CSV table of C-alpha atoms and ligand atoms in Angstrom, one decimal:
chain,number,residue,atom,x,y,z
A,171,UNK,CA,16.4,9.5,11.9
A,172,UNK,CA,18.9,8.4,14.5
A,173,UNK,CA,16.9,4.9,15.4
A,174,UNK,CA,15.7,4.0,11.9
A,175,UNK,CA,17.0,0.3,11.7
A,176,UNK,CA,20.5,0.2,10.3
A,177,UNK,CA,19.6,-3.2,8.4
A,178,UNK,CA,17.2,-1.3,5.8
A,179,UNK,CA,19.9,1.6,5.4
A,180,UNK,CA,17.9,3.8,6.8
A,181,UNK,CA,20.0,5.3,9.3
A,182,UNK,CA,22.0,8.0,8.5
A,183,UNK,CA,24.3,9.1,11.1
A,184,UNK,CA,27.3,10.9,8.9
A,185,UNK,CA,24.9,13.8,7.5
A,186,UNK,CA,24.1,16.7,8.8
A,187,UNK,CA,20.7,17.2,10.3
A,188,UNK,CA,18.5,19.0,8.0
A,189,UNK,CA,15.3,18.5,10.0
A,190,UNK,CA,14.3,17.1,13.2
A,191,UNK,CA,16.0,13.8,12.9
A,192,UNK,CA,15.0,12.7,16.6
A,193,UNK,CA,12.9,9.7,16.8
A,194,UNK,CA,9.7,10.2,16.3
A,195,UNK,CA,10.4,12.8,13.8
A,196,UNK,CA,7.8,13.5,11.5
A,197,UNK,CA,7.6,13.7,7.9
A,198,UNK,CA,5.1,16.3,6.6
A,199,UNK,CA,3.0,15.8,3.5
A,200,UNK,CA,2.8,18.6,0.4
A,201,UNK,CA,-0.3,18.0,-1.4
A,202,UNK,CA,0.5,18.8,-5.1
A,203,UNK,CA,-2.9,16.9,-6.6
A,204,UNK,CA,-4.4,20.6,-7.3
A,205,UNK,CA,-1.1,22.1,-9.5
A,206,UNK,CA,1.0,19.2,-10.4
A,207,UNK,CA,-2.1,16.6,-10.1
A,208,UNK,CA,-4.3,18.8,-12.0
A,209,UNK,CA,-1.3,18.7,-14.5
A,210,UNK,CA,-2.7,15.1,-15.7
A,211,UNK,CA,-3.8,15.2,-19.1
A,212,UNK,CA,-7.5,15.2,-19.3
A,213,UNK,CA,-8.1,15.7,-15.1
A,214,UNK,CA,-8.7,19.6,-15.1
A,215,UNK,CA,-10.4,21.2,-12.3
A,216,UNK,CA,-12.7,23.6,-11.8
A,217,UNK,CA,-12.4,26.4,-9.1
A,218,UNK,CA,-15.9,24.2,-6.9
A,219,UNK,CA,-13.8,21.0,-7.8
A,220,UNK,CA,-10.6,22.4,-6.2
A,221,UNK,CA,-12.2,24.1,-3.1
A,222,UNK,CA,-14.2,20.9,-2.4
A,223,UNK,CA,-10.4,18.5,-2.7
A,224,UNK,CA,-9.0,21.5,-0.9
A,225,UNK,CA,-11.3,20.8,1.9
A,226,UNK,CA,-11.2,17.2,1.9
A,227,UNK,CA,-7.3,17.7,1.9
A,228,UNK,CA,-7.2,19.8,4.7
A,229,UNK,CA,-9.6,16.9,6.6
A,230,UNK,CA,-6.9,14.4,5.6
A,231,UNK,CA,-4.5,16.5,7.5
A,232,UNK,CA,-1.8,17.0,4.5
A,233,UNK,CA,0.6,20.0,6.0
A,234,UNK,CA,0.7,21.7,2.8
A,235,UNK,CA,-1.6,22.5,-0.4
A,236,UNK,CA,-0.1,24.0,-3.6
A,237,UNK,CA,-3.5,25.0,-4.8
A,238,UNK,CA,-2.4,25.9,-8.4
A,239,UNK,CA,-0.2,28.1,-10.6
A,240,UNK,CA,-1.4,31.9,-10.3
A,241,UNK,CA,0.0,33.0,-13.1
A,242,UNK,CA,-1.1,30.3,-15.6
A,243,UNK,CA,-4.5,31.4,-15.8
A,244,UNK,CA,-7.3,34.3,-14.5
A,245,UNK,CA,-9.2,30.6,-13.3
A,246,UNK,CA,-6.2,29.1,-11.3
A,247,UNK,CA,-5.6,32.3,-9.7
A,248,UNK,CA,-8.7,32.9,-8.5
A,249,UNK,CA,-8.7,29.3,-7.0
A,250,UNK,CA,-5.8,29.5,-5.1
A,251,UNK,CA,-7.0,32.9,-3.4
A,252,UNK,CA,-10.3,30.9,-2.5
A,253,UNK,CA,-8.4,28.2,-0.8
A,254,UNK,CA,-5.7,30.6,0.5
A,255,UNK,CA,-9.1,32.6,2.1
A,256,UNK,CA,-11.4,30.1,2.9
A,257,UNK,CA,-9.7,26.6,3.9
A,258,UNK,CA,-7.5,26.5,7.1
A,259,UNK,CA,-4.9,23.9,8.4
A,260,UNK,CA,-2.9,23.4,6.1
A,261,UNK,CA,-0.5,25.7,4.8
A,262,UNK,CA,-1.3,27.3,0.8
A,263,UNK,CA,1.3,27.6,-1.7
A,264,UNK,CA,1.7,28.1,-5.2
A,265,UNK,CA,3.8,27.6,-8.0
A,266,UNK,CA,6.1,30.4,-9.7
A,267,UNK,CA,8.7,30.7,-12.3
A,268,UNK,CA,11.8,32.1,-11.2
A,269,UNK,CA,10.3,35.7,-12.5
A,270,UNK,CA,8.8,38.5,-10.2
A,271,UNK,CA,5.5,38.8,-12.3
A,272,UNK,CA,5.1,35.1,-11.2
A,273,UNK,CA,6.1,35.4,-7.8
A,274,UNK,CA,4.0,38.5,-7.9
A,275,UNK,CA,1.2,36.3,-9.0
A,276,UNK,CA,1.6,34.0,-6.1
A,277,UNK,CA,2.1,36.4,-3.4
A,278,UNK,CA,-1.5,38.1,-4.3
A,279,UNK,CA,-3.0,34.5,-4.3
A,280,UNK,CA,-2.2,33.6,-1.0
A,281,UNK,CA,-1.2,36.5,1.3
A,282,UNK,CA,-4.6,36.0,2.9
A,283,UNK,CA,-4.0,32.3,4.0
A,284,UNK,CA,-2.9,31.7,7.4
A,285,UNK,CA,0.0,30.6,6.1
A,286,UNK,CA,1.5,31.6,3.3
A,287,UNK,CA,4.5,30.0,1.0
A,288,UNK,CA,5.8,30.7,-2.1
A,289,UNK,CA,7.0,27.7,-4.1
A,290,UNK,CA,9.9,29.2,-6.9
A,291,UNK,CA,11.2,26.7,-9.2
A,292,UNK,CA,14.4,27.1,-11.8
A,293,UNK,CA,15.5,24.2,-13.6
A,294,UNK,CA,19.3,22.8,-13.2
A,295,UNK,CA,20.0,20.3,-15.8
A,296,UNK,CA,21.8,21.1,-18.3
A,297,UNK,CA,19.6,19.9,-21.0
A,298,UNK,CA,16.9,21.9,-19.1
A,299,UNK,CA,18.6,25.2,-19.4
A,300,UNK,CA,20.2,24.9,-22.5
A,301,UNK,CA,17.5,23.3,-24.4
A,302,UNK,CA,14.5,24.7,-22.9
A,303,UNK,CA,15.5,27.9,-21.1
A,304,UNK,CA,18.2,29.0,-24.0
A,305,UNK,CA,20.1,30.1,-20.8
A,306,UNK,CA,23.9,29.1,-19.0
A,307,UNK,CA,24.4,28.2,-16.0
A,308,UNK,CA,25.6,31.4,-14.5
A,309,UNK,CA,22.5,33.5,-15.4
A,310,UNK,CA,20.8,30.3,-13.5
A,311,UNK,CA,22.6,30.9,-10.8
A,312,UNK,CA,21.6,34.8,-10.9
A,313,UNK,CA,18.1,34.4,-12.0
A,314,UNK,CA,18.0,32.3,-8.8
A,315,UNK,CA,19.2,34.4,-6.3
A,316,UNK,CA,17.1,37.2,-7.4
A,317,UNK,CA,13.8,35.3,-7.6
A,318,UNK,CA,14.4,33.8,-4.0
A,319,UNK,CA,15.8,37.3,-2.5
A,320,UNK,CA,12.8,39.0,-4.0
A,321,UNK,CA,9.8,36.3,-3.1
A,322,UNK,CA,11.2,36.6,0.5
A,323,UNK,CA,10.6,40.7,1.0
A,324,UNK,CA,6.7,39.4,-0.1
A,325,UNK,CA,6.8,36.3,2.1
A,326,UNK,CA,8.6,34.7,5.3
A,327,UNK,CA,8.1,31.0,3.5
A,328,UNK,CA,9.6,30.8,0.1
A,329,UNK,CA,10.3,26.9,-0.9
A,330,UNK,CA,12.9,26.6,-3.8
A,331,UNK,CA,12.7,23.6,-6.1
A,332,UNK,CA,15.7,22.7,-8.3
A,333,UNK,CA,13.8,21.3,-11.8
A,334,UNK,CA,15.1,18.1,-13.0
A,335,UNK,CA,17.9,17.9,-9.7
A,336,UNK,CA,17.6,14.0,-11.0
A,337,UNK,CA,19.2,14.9,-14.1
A,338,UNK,CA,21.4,18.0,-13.1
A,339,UNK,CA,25.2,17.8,-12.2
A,340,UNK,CA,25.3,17.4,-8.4
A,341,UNK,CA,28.0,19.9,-7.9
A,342,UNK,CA,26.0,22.1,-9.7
A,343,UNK,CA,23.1,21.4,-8.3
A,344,UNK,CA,24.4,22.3,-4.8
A,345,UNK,CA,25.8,25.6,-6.1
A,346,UNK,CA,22.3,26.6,-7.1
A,347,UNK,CA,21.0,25.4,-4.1
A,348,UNK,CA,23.5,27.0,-1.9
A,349,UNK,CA,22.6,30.4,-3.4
A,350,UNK,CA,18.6,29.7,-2.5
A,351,UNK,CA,19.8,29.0,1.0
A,352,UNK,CA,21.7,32.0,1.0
A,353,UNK,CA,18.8,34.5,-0.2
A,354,UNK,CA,16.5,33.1,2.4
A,355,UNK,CA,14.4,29.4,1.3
A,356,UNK,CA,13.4,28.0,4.1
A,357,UNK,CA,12.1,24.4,2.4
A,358,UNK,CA,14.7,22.9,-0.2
A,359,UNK,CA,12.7,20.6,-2.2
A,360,UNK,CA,14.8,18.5,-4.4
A,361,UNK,CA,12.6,17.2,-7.6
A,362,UNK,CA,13.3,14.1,-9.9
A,363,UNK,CA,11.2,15.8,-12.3
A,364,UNK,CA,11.4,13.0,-14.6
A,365,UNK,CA,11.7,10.3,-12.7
A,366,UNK,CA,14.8,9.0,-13.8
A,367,UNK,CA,16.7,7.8,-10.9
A,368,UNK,CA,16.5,4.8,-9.0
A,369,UNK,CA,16.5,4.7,-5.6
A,370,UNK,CA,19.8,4.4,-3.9
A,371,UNK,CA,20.9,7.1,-6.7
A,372,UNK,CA,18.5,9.3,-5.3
A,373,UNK,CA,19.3,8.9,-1.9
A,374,UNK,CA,22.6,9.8,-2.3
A,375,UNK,CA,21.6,13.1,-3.9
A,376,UNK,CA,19.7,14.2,-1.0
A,377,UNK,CA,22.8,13.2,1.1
A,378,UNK,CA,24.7,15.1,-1.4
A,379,UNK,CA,22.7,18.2,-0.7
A,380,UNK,CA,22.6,18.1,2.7
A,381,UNK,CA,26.0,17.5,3.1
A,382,UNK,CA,27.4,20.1,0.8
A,383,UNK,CA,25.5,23.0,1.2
A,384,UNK,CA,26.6,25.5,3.8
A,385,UNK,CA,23.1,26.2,6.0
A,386,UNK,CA,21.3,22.7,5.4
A,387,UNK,CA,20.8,22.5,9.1
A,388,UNK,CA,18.7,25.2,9.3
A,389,UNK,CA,16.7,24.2,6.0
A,390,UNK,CA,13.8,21.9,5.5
A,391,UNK,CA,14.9,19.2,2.7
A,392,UNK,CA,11.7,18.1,0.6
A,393,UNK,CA,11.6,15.9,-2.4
A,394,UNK,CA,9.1,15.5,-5.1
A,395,UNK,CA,9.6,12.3,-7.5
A,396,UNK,CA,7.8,11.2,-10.9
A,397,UNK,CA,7.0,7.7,-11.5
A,398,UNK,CA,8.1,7.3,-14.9
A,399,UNK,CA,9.7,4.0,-14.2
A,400,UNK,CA,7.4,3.1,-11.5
A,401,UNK,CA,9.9,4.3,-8.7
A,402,UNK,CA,8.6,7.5,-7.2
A,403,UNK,CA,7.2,5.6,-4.1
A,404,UNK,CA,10.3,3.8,-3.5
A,405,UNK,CA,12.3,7.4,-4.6
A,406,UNK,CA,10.6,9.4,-1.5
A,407,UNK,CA,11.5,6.7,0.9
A,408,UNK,CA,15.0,6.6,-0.1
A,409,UNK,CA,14.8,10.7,0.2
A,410,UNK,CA,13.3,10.3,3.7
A,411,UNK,CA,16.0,7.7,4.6
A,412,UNK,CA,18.7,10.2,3.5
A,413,UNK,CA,16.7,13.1,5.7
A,414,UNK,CA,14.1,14.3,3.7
A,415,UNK,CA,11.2,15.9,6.0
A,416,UNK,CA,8.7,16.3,3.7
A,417,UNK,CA,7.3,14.8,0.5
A,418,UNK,CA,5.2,16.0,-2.4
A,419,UNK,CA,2.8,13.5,-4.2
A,420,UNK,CA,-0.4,13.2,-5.0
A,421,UNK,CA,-3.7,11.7,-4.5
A,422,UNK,CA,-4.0,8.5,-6.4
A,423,UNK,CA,-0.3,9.0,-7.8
A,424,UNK,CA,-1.7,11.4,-10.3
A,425,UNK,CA,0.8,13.7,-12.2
A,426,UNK,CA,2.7,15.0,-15.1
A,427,UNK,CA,2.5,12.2,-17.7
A,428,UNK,CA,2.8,8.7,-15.2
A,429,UNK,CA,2.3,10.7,-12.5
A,430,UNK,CA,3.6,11.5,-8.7
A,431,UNK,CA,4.6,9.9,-6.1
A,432,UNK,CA,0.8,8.7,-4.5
A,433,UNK,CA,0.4,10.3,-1.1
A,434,UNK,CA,-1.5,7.4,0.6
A,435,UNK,CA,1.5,5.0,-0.4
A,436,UNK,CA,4.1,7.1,1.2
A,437,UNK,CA,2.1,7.4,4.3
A,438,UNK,CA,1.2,3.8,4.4
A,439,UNK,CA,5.0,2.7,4.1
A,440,UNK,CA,5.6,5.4,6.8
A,441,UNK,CA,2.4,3.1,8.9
A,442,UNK,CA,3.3,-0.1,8.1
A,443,UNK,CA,7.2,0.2,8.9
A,444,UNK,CA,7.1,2.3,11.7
A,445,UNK,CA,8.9,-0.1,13.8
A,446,UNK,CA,11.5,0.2,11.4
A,447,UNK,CA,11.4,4.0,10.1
A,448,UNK,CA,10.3,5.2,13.3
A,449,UNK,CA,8.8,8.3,11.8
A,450,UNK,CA,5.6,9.8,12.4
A,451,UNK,CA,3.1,12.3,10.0
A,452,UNK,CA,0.2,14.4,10.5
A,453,UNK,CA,-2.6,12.3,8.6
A,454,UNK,CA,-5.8,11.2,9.7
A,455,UNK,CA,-5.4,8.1,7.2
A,456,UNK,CA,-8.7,7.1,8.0
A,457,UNK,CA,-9.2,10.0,5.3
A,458,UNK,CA,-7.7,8.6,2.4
A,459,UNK,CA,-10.2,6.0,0.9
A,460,UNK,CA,-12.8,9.0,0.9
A,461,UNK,CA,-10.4,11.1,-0.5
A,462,UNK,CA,-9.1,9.1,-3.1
A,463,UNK,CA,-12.7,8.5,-4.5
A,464,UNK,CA,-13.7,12.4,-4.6
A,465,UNK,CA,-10.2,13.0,-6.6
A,466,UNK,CA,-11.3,10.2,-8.8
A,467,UNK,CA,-14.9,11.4,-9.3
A,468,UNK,CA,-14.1,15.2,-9.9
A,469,UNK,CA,-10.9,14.5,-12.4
A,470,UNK,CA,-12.5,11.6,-13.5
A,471,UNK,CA,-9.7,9.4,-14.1
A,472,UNK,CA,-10.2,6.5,-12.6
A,473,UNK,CA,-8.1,4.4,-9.8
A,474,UNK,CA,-7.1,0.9,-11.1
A,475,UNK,CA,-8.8,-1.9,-9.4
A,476,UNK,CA,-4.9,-3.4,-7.6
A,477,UNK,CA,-3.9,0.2,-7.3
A,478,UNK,CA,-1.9,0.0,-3.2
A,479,UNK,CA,-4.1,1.1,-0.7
A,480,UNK,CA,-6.9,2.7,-1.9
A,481,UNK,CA,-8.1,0.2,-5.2
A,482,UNK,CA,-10.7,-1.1,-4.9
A,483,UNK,CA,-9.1,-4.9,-4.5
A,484,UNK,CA,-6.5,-3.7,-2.0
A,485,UNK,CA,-8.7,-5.9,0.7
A,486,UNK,CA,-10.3,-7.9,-1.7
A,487,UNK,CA,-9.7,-11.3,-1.6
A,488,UNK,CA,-10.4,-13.8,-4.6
A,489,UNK,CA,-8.4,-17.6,-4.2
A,490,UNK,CA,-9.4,-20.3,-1.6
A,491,UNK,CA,-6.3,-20.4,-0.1
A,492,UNK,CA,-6.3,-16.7,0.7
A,493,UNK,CA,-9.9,-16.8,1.8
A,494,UNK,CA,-9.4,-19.2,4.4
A,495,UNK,CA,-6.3,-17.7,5.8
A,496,UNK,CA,-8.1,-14.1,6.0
A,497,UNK,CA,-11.5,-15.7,7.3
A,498,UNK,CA,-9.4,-17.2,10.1
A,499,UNK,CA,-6.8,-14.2,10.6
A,500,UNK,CA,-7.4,-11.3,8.7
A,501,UNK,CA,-3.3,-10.5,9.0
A,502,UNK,CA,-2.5,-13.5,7.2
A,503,UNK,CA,-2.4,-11.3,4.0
A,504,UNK,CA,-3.4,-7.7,5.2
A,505,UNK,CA,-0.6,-6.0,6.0
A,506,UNK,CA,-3.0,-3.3,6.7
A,507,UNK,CA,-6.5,-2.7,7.8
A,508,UNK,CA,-9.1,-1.6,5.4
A,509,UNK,CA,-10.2,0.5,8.4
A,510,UNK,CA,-7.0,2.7,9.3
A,511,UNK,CA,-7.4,3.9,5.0
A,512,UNK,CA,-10.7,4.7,5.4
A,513,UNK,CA,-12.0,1.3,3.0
A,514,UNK,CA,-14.7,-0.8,3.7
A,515,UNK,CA,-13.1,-4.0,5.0
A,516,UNK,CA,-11.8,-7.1,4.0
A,517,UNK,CA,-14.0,-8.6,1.1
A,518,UNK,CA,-14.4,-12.3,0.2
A,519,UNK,CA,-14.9,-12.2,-3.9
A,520,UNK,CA,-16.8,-15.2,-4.6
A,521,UNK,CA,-14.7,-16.7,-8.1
A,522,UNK,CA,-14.3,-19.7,-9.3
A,523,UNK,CA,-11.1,-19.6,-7.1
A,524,UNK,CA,-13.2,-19.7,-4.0
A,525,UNK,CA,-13.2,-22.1,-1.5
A,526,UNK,CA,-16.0,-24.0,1.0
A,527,UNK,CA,-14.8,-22.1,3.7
A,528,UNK,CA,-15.4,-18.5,1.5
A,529,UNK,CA,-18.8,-20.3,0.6
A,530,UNK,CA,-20.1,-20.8,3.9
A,531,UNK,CA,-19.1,-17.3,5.2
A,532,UNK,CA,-21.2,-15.9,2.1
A,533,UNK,CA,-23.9,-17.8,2.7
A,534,UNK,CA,-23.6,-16.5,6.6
A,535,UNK,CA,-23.3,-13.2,5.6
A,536,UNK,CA,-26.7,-13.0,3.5
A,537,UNK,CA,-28.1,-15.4,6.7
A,538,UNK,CA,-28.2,-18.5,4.5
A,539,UNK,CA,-28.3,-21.6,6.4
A,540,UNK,CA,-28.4,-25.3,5.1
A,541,UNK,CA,-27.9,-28.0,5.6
A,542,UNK,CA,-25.1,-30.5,5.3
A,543,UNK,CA,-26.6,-31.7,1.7
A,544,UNK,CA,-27.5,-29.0,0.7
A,545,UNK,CA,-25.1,-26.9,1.0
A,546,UNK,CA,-22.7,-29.8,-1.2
A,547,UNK,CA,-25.8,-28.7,-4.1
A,548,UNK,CA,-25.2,-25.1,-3.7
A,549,UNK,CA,-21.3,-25.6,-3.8
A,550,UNK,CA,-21.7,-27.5,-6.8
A,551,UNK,CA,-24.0,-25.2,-8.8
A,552,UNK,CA,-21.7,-22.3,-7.9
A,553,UNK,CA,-19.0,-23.6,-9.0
A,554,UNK,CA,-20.8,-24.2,-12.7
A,555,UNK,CA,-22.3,-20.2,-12.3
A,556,UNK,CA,-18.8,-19.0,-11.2
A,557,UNK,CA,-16.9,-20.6,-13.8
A,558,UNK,CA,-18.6,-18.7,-16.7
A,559,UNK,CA,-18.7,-15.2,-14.8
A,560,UNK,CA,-16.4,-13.0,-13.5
A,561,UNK,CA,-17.4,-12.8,-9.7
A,562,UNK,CA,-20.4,-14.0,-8.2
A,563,UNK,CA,-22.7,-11.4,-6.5
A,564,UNK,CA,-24.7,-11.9,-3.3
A,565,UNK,CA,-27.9,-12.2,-5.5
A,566,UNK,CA,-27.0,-14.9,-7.2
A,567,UNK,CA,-25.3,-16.7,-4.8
A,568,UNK,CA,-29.2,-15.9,-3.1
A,569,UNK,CA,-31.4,-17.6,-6.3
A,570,UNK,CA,-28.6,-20.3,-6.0
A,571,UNK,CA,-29.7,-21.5,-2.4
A,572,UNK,CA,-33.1,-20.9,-3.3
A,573,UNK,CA,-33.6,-23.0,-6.5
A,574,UNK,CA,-31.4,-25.8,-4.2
A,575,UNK,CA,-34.0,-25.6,-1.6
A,576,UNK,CA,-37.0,-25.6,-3.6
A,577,UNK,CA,-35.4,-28.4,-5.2
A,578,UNK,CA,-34.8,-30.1,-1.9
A,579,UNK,CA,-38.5,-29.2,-0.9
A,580,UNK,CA,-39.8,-31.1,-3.6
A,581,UNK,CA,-37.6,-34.2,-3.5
A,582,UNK,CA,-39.5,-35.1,-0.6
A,583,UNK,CA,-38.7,-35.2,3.1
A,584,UNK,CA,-35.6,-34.3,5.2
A,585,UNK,CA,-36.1,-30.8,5.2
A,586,UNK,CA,-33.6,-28.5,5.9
A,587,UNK,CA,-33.2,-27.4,9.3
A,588,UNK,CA,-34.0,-24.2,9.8
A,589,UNK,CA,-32.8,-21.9,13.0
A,590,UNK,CA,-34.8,-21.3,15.9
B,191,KIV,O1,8.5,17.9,-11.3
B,191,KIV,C1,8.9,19.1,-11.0
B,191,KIV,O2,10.1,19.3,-11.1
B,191,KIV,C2,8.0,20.0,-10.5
B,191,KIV,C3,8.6,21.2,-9.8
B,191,KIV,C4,7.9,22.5,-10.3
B,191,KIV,C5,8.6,21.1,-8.4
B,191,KIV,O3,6.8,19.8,-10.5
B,192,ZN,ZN1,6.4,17.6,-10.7
């Protein structure tokens, strides 16, 4: 990321190169909304639910899909074979334990893809292996090396993901990476599994890696951050600005517990800030809108209203003051179009925080035309509608002009002029 502009901290001349870090490099996308997504309490999927967001991923361009966990279930196995077999593009993964029955598992899911990878994880915290795995960190280190050596004699891609790297001693950390490098991953992906660190922490850990282990030049650097403190956006762009290549996330930021980082803010920050980051992708963001709303409808957790990008008030527009800027010059406070993400445009709400100018282009918009006096009734008798309701919808906004110009009709004279 040679040209990345120096003022954000972005540039990041003293590490090695891990990936292409020419400008104009690009950062690919790992699609985790079917294994870690699906990981959201209360959003399970069903093997038509998966391959029809496999699809639609695939259509939104995302480089890789980690369709599942093979060996958690007869069900998630036999939907990552389906997407493995019948959706091309992207590359299909899935997830293993650090155990040959799981990387067995995996291996028989996807061998028929185009392209096959093999995602191993192992944690490397210390709480993680004494607590939960009862283990030390030398049979970590072990258990490692066999689990990558073996999933490479199955598979030429084997990513290797260091569980709860945001917790783990660094030094350590590296050691266990070093030995995945040395059996053979060819992605590194570094997870802050519980989204604990902040983002110039973060950063440094990826420099960390990269710097430390013997072979990182060769190696593809992902990461793959929780938003447990509402950071995991901010985390992957700190983890691209210290050379990270790829990122994991989700659609709609869904996830273990608060979730992953969101997919379509990652990109958009990508978008948005080229001229600083000056680092391209492979989505068709045009896609994500539509995309968002079938991940929505099939794990039927809903998006929040002010969610970035793809809530439904991320072009909506509600005060006077904004109204009239966007009416004149939509980029007055869209840093975005609604059209590059796939939404339906800049919308003029119609509250009590609404101005003439919003008024008037309503009242265009449902080919409303009054006159001067009138429209001075209809602005009042909105304003007493929208003060006791939430938004005020076309309809009304409709019976309002109406009952003004009946009202008019029957005062007598000076009717309104009409067009034409
Ligand atoms: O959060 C995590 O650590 C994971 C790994 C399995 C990549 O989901
Ligand atoms: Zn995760």
């Amino acid at each position: 990321m040679t040209s990345a502009a120096p003022s954000q901290g972005a540039a990041d001349a003293d590490v090695p190169r891990g990936a292409p870090d020419a400008p104009g490099s690009v950062v690919e996308f790992f699609d985790t909304t079917l294994r870690d997504g699906e990981q959201s309490p209360g959003a399970t999927l069903h093997l038509a639910d998966k391959l029809l967001i496999a699809r639609q991923l695939a259509r939104l361009g995302v480089d890789v899909i980690e369709a599942g966990f093979p060996a958690s279930s007869p069900g998630d196995f036999e939907a990552v074979q389906r997407i493995a077999r019948e959706v091309s593009g992207p590359q299909v993964t899935g997830l293993a334990r650090a155990t040959h029955g799981d990387i067995d598992a995996v291996h028989a899911a996807v061998r028929d893809a185009a392209r096959p990878l093999i995602h191993v994880f192992m944690s490397v915290s210390d709480l993680h292996i004494t607590s939960k795995l009862g283990l030390d960190r030398q049979t970590v280190l072990e258990r490692t090396g066999d689990a990558i050596a073996y999933a490479r004699t199955l598979c030429e891609a084997v990513e290797f993901s260091p569980e709860d790297a945001g917790r783990a001693d660094p030094d350590y950390l590296c050691e266990v990476v070093q030995i995945a490098v040395d059996n053979g991953a060819s992605v590194i992906n570094i997870p802050d599994t519980t989204g604990y660190c902040l983002p110039e922490e973060f950063g440094a850990l990826i420099r960390t890696v990269r710097r430390q282990v013997r072979g990182m030049e060769r190696t593809l650097v992902s990461v793959h951050c929780h938003d447990d403190l509402g950071l995991a956006t901010a985390n992957s762009l700190a983890g691209i600005a210290a050379g990270a290549r790829r990122v994991e996330g989700c659609i709609n930021g869904l996830g273990e517990r608060a979730g992953n980082a969101a997919i379509e803010e990652v990109v958009m920050a990508l978008r948005v800030r080229r001229p600083v980051l000056h680092l391209g992708d492979h989505l068709h963001t045009e896609e994500l809108v539509p995309t968002s709303r079938l991940v929505e409808q099939l794990t039927g957790i809903v998006v929040a209203p002010n969610k970035p990008v793809v809530g439904r008030n991320a072009f909506a527009h509600a005060s006077g003051v904004h109204q009239h800027g966007v009416l004149r010059d939509r980029r007055t406070y869209e840093i975005m179009s609604a059209a590059d993400v796939g939404a339906d445009g800049t919308q003029i709400v119609l509250t009590a925080r609404s101005g003439r100018h919003a008024l008037r282009h309503r009242l265009d918009r449902i080919g409303v035309q009054l006159s001067p006096e009138s429209f001075q009734r209809c602005w009042e008798r909105f304003l007493e509608v929208a003060d006791s309701s939430k938004a005020v919808e076309d309809a009304t906004l409709a019976e309002i002009a109406l009952a003004v110009e009946r009202d008019q009709a029957a005062a007598g004279p000076a009717p309104t002029p009409l067009p034409g």
